Short mmCIF file of C-alpha atoms and ligand atoms in Angstrom, two decimals:
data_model
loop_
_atom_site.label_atom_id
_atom_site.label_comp_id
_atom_site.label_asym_id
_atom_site.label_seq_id
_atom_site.Cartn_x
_atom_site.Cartn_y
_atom_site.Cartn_z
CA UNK C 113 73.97 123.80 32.08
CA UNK C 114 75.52 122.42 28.86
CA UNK C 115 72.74 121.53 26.32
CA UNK C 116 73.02 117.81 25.50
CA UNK C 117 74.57 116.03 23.20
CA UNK C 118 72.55 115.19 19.98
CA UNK C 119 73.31 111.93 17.48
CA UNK C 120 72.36 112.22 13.88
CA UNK C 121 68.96 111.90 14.23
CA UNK C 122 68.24 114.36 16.89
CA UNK C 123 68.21 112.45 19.85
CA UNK C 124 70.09 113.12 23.38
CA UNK C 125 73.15 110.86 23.55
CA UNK C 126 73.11 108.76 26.76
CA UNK C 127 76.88 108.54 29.10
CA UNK C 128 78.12 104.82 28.25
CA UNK C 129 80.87 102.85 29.30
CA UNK C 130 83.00 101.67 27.19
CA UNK C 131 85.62 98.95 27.18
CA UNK C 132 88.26 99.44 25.34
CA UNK C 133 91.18 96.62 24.28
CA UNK C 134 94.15 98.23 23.23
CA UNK C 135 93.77 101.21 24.68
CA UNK C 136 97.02 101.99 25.22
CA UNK C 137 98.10 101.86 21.63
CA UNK C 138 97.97 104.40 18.47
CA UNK C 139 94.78 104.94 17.92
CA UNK C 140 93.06 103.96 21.44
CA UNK C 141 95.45 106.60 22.79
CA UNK C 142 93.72 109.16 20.48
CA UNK C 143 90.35 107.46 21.11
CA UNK C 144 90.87 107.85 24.65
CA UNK C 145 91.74 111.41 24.67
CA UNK C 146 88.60 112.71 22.41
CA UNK C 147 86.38 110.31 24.80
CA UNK C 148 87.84 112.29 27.89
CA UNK C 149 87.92 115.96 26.36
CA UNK C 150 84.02 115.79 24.40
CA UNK C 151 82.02 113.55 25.95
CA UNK C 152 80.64 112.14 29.09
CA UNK C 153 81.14 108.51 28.27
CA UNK C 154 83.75 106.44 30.67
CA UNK C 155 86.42 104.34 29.42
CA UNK C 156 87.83 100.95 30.94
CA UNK C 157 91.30 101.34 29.26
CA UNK C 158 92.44 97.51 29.11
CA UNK C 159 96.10 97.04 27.75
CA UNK C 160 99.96 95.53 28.54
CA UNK C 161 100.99 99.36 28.47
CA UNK C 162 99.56 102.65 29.10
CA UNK C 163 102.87 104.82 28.36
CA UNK C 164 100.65 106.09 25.18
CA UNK C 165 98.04 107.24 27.61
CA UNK C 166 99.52 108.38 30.97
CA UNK C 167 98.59 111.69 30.38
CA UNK C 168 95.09 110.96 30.34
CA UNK C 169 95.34 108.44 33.94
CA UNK C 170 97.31 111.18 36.12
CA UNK C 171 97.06 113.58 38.30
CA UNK C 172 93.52 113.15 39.82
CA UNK C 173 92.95 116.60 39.31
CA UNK C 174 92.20 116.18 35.59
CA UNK C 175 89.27 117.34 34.94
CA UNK C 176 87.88 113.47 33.60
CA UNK C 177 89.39 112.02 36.61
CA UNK C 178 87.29 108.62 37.70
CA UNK C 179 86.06 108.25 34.09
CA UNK C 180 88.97 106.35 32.62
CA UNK C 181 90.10 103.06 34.29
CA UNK C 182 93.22 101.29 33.25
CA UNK C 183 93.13 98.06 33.89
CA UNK C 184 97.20 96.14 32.52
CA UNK C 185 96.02 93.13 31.06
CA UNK C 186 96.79 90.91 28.41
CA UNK C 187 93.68 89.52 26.94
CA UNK C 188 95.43 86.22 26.27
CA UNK C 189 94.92 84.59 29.71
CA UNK C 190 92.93 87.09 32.23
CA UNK C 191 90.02 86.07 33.86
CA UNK C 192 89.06 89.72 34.25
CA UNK C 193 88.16 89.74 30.99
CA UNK C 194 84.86 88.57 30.95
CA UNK C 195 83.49 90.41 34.04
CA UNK C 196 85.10 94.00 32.52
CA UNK C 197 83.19 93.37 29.24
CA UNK C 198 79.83 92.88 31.01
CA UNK C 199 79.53 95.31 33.32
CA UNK C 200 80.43 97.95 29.63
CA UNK C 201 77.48 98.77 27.33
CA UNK C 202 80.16 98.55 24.30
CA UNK C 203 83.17 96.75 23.96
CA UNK C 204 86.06 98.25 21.02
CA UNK C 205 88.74 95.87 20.24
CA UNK C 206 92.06 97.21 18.82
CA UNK C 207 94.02 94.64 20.54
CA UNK C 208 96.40 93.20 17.70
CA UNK C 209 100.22 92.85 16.34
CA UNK C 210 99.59 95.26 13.52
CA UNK C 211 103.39 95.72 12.40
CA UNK C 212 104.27 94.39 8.64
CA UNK C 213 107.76 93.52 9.86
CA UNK C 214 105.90 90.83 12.34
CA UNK C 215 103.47 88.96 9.63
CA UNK C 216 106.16 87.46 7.44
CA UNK C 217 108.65 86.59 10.46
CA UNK C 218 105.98 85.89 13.40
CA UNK C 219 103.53 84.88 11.37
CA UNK C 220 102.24 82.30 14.63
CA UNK C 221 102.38 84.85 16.85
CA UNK C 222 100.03 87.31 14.22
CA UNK C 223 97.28 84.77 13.54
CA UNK C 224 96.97 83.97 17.55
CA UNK C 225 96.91 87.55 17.76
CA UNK C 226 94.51 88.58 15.13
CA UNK C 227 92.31 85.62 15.37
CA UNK C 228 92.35 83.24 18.22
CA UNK C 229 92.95 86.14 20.84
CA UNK C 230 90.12 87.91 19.58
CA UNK C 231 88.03 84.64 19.71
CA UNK C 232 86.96 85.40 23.33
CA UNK C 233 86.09 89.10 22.57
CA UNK C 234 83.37 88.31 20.61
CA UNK C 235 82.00 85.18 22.32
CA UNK C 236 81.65 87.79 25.61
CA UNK C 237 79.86 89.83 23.97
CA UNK C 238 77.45 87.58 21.88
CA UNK C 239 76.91 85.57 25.21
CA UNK C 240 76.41 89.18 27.04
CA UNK C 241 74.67 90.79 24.77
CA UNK C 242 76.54 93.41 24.35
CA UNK C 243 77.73 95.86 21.13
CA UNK C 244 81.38 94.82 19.80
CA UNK C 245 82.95 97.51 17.48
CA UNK C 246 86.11 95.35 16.03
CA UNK C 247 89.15 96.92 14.36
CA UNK C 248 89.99 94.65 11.33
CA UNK C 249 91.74 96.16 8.73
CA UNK C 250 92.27 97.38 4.73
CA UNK C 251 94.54 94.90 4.33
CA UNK C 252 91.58 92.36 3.93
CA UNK C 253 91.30 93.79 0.54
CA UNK C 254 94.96 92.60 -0.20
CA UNK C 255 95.92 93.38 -3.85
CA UNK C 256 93.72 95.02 -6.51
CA UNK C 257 91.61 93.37 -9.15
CA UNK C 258 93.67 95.67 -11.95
CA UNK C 259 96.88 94.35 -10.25
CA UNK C 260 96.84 91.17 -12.25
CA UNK C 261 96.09 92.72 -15.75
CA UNK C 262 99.16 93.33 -18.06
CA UNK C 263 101.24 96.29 -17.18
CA UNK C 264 100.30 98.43 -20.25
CA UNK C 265 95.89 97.90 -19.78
CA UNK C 266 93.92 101.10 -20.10
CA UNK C 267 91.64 99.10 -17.86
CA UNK C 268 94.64 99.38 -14.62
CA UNK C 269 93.05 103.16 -15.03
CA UNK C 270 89.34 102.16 -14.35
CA UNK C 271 88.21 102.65 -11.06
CA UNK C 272 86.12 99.36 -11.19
CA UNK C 273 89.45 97.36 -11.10
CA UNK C 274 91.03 99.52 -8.22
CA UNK C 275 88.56 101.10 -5.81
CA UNK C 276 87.83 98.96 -2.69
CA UNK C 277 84.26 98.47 -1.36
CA UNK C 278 83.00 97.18 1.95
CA UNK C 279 80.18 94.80 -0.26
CA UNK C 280 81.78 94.13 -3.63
CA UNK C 281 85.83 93.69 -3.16
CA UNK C 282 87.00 90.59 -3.17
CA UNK C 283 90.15 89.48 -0.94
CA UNK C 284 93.02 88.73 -3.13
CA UNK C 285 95.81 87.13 -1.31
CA UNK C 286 99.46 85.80 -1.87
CA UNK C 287 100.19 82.11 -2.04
CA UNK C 288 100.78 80.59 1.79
CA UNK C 289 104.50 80.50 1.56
CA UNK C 290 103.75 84.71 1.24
CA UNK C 291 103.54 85.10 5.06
CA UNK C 292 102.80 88.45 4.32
CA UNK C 293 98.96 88.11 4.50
CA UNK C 294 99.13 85.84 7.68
CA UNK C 295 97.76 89.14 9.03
CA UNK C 296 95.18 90.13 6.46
CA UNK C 297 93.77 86.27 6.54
CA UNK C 298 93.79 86.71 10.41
CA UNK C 299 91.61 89.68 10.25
CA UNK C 300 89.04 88.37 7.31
CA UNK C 301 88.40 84.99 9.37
CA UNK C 302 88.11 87.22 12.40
CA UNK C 303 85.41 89.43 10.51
CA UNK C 304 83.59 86.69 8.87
CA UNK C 305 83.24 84.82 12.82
CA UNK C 306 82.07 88.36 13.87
CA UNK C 307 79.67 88.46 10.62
CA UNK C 308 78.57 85.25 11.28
CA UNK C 309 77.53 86.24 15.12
CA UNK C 310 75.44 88.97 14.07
CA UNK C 311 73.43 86.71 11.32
CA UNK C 312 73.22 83.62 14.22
CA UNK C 313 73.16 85.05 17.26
CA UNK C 314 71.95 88.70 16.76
CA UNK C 315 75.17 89.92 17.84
CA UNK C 316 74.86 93.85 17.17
CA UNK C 317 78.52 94.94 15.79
CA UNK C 318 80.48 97.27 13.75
CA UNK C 319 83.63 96.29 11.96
CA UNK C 320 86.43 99.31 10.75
CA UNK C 321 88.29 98.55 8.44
CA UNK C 322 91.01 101.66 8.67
CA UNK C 323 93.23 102.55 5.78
CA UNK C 324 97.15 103.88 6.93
CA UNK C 325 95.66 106.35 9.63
CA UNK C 326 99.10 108.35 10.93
CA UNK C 327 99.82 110.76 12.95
CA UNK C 328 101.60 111.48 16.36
CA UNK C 329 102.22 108.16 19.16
CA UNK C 330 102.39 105.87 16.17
CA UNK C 331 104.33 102.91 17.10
CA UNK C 332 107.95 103.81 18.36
CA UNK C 333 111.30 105.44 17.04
CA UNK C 334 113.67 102.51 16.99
CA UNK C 335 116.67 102.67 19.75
CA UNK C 336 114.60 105.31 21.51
CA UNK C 337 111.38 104.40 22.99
CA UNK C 338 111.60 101.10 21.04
CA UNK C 339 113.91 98.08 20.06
CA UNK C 340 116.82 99.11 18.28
CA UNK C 341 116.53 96.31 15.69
CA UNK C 342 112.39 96.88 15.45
CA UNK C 343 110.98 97.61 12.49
CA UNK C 344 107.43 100.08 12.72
CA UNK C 345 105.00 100.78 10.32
CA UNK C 346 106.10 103.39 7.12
CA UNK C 347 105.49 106.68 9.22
CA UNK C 348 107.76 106.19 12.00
CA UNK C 349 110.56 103.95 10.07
CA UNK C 350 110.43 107.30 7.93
CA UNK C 351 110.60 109.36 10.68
CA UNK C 352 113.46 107.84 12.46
CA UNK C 353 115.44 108.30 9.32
CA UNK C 354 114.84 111.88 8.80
CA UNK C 355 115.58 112.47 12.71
CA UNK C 356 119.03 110.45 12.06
CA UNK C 357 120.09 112.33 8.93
CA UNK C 358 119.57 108.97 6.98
CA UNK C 359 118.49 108.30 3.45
CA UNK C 360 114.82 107.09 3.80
CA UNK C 361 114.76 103.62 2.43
CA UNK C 362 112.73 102.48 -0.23
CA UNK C 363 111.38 99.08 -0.09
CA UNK C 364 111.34 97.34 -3.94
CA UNK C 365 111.59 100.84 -5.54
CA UNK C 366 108.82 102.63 -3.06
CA UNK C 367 106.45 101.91 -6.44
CA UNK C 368 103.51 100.75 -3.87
CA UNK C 369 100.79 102.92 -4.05
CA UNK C 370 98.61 104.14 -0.48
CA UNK C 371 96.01 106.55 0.60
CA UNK C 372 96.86 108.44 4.03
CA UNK C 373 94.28 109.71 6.71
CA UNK C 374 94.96 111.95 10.06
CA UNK C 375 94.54 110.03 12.70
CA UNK C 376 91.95 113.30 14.12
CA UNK C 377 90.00 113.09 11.10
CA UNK C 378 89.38 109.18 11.58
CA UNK C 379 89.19 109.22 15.06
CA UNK C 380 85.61 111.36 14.50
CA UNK C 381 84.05 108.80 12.61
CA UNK C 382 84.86 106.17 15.05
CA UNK C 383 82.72 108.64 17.46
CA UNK C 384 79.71 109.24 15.09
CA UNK C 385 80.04 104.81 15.55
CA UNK C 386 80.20 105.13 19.20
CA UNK C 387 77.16 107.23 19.64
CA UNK C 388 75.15 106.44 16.44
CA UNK C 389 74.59 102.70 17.07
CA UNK C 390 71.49 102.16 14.90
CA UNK C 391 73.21 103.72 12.11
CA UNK C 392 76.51 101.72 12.58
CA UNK C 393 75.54 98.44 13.55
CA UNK C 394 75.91 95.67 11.11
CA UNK C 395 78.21 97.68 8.91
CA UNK C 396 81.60 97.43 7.72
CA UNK C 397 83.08 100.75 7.42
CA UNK C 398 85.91 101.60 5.13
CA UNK C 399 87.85 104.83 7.41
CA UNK C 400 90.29 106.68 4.79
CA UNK C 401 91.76 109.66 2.61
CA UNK C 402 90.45 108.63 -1.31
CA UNK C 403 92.26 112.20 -2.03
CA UNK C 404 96.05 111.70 -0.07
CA UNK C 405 97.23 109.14 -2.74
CA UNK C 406 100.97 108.83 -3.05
CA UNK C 407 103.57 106.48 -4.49
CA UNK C 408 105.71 105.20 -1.33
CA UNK C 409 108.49 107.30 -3.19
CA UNK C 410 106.21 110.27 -3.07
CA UNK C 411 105.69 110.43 0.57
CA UNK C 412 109.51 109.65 1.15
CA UNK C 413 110.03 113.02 -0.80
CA UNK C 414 107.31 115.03 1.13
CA UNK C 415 108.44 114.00 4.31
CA UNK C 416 111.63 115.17 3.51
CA UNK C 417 110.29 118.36 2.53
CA UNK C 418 108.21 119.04 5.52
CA UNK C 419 111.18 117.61 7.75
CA UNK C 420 113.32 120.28 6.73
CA UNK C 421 111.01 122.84 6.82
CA UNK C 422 109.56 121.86 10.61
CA UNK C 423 112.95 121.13 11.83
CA UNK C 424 115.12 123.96 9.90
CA UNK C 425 117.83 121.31 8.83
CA UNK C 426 118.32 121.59 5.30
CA UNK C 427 117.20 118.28 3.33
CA UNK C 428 119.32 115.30 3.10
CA UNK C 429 121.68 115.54 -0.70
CA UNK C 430 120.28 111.85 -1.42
CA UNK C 431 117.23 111.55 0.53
CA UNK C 432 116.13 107.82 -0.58
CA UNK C 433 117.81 104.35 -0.84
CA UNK C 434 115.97 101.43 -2.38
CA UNK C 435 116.68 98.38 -0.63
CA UNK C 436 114.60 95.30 -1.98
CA UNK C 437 111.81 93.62 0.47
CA UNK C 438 113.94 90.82 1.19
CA UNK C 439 116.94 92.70 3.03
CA UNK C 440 114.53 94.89 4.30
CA UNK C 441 111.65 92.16 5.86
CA UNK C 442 112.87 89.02 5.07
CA UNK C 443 111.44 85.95 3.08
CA UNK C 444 107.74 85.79 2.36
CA UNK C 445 107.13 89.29 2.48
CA UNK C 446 104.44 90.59 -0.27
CA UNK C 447 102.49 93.92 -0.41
CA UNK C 448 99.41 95.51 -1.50
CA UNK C 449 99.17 97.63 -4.46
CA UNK C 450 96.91 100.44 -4.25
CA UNK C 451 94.37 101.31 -1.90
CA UNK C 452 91.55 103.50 -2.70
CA UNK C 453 88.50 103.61 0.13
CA UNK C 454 84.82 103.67 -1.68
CA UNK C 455 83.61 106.73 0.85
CA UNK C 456 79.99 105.71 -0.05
CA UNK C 457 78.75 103.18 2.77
CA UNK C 458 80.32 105.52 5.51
CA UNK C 459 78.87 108.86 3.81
CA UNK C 460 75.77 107.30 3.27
CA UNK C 461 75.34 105.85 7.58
CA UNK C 462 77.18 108.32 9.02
CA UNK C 463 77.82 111.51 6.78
CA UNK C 464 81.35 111.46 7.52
CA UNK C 465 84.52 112.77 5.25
CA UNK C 466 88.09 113.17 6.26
CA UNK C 467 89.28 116.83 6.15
CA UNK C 468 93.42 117.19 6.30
CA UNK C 469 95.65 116.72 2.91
CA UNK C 470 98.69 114.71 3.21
CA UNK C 471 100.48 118.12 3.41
CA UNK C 472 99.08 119.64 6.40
CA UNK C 473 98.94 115.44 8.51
CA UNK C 474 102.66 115.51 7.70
CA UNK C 475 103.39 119.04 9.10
CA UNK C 476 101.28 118.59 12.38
CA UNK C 477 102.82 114.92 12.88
CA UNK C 478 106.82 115.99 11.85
CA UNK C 479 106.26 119.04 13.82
CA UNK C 480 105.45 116.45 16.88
CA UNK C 481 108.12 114.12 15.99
CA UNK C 482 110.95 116.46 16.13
CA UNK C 483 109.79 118.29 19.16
CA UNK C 484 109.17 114.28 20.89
CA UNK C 485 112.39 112.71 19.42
CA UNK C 486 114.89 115.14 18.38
CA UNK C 487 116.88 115.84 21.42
CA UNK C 488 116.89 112.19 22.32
CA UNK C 489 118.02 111.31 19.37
CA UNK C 490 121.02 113.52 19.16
CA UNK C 491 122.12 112.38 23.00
CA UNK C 492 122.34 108.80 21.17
CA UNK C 493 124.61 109.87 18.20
CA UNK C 494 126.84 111.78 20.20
CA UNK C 495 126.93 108.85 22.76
CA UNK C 496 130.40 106.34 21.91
CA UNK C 497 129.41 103.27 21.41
CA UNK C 498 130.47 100.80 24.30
CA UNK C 499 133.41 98.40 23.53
N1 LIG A 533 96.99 102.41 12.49
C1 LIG A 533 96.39 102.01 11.38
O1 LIG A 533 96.39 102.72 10.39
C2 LIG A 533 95.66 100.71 11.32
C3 LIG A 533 95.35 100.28 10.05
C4 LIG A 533 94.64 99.10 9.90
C5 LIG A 533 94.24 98.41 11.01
N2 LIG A 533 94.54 98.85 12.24
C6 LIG A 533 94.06 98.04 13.36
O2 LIG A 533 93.67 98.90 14.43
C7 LIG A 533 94.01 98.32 15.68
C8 LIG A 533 94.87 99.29 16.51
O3 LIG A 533 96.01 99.66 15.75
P1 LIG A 533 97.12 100.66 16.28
O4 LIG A 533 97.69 101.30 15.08
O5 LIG A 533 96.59 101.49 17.37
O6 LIG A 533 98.19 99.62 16.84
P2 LIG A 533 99.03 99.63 18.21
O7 LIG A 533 100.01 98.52 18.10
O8 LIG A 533 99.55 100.98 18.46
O9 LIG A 533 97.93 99.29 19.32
C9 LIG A 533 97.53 98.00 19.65
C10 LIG A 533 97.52 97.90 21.17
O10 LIG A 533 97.01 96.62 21.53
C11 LIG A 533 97.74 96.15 22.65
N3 LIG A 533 97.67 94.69 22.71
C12 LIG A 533 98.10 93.82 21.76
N4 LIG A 533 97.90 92.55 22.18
C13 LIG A 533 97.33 92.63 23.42
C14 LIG A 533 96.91 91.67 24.36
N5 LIG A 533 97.05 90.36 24.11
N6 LIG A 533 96.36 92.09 25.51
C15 LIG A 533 96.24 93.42 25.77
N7 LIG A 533 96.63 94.38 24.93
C16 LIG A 533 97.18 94.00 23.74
C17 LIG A 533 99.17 96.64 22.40
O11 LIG A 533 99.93 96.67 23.61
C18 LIG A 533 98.92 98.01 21.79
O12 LIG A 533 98.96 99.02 22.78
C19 LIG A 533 94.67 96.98 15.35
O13 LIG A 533 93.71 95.98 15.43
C20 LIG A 533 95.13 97.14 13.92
O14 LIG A 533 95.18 95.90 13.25
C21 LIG A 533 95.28 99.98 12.41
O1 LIG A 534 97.90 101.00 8.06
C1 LIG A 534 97.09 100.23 7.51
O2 LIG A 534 96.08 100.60 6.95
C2 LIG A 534 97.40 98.75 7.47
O3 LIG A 534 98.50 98.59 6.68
C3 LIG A 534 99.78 98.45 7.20
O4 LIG A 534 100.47 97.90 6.12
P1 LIG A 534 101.34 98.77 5.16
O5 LIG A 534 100.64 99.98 4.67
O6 LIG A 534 101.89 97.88 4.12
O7 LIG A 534 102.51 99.12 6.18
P2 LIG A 534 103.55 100.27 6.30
O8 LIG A 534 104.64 99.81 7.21
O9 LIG A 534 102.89 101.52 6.68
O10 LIG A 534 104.20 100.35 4.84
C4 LIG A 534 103.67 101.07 3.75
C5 LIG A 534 104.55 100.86 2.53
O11 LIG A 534 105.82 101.47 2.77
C6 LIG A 534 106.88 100.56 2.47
N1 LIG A 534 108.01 100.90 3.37
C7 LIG A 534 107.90 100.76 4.72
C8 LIG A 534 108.94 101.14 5.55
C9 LIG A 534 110.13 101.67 5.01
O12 LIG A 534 111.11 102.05 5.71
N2 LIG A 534 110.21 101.78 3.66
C10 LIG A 534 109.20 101.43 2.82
O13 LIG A 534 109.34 101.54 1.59
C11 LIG A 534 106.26 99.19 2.65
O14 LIG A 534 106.97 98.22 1.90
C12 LIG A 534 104.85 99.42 2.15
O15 LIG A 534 104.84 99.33 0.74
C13 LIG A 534 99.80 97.48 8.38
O16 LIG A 534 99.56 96.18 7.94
C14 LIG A 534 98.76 97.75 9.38
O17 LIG A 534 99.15 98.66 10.35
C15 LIG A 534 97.44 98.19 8.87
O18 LIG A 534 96.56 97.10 8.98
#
């Protein structure tokens, strides 16, 4: 018999059920498939789509067959809802329109999303009784403190004007008519209703705040397994490039600044919240890379790199083309600095630290992109175009 399952404080971890919103994204696809392959727990897998997670549904023979459910809903109007979240011990919510490209030019459709949608969420499960852990997001943080001093301060160097903390950051926005952070506001109001449960009601939850997790099944290669005209997040508008033969393009110079975590790596703390409950509730956990900073222009050039070296093609002559944030989103667009995760809340409650450089994420999730997308892509060049 397999010895059981310890937390991190000794004791046996007891099988849950979990309910899951969004399952069939990014990172419920990955949360789904460490659920299935190291632990006993079952998984209602609620989402509009479950092409992310097919692999894990079918055949019956898979060795976790019966413990993951999927049920295709959309959270907005389905009774099932309710009666789904009850009958689970724990309820994850990743349900949201997370896409930068959406906040300045759907900015309605982003605060229903982030906000009112997630309104019933958390009344089920303050009414029930039951643990919520809610995906909010860095963005929260919006720009840095140091940010707003003059170019040229020595103090832009001090970590007390950059590094974000869970209990001391403030959220520094754009002016309304920056639709940018019709997202970021989404998610604060979101966490402060969820905060607010937990001090009223006793609601017992956990809010993540990740920071640019990547890797492989992030969003969708445009004209492939996606809208040709849709914009995704950095890694895959990066990636679609590179499988294209395109110059990467650099939004206002590519002088923002980000910190980069594996999806694998992050995905293990979000277990150690799963299964350490007295250690995770009531927190807000930070979930990033402090050590994987790069300039947007930086990761442009080591994708390019790594491209060429997974894929064998020699890199592009001019691998980059700035294009200002305007052409490239539209009006109202606005964008965060830097952002540094303080490690010490989640070292502290859970004793976790992310493990892969930039380097090695970028390798394992090229490697994947070119052996997912290349062919596919090449059947679409060589295709004429209809007249
Ligand atoms: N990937 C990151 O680095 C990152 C960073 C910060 C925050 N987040 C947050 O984490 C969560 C998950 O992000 P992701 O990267 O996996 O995004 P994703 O877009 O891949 O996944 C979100 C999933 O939610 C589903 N969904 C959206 N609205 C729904 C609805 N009304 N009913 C049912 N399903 C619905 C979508 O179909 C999608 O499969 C989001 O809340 C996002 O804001 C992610
Ligand atoms: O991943 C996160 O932690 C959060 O941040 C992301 O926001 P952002 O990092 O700005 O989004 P990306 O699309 O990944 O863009 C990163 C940077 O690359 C730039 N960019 C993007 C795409 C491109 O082709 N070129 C380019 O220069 C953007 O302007 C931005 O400065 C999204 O808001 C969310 O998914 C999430 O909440």
């Amino acid at each position: 018999m397999a010895s059981a399952r310890l937390d991190l404080d000794g004791n046996p971890i007891k099988p849950i059920t979990i309910c899951m919103i969004g399952a069939g994204g990014f990172i419920g696809s990955h949360l789904c498939e460490k659920l299935m392959n190291e632990t006993p727990h079952k998984v209602f897998a609620l989402d509009v789509y479950n092409d992310k997670i097919k692999h894990l549904l079918e055949p019956d023979t898979l060795p976790w067959a019966g413990r993951i459910q999927f049920h295709r809903l959309n959270i907005k109007h389905d009774s099932r809802l309710e009666g789904l979240i009850k009958i689970a011990d724990l309820t994850i919510n990743l349900a949201a329109i997370c896409t930068p490209a959406d906040y300045n030019t759907r900015p309605l459709d982003t605060i229903y999303s982030n906000f009112i949608d997630a309104l019933p969420v958390v009344k089920y499960c303050s009414e029930n009784n039951k643990r919520l852990i809610h995906f909010s997001t860095c963005e929260v943080y919006g720009k840095t403190i140091g940010s707003f001093l003059p170019k040229d301060s020595a103090l832009r160097q001090d970590p007390a004007y950059y590094v974000l903390k869970e209990d001391e950051s403030p959220c520094i926005f754009g002016s309304i008519e920056k639709q940018r952070w019709s997202y970021a506001c989404a998610k604060q109001l979101i966490e402060r209703l969820i905060y607010g449960e937990g001090a009223e009601n006793g609601l017992e939850f956990t809010i993540v705040r990740p920071f640019n997790w990547i890797g492989p099944r992030m969003d969708f290669i445009p004209g492939i397994d996606g809208p040709s005209e849709g914009v995704p997040r950095v890694l895959a508008c990066f990636s679609n490039n590179l499988l294209r033969g395109e110059p990467l393009k650099l939004v206002d110079g590519g002088q923002s600044q980000r910190t980069f975590v594996y999806i694998k790596d992050a995905i293990e703390a979000v277990l150690l919240m799963i299964e350490n409950p007295a250690r995770a509730n009531g927190q807000i956990f930070n979930v990033g890379n402090p050590n994987n900073e790069v300039t947007v222009r930086q990761l442009a050039e080591m994708m390019s790199q790594v491209y060429s070296k997974v894929s064998g093609e020699a890199p592009l002559e001019k691998p980059t083309i700035d294009v200002s944030s305007k052409e490239f989103y539209g009006e109202g667009y606005d964008d965060s600095d830097k952002r540094i995760p303080d490690m010490t809340i989640i070292n502290r409650q859970l004793g976790w630290n992310p493990k892969t450089s930039l380097w090695d994420l970028l390798e394992s999730t090229l490697t994947y992109q070119h052996r997912t997308y290349a062919e596919a892509i090449k059947k679409v060049i060589a295709k004429p175009v209809a007249s």
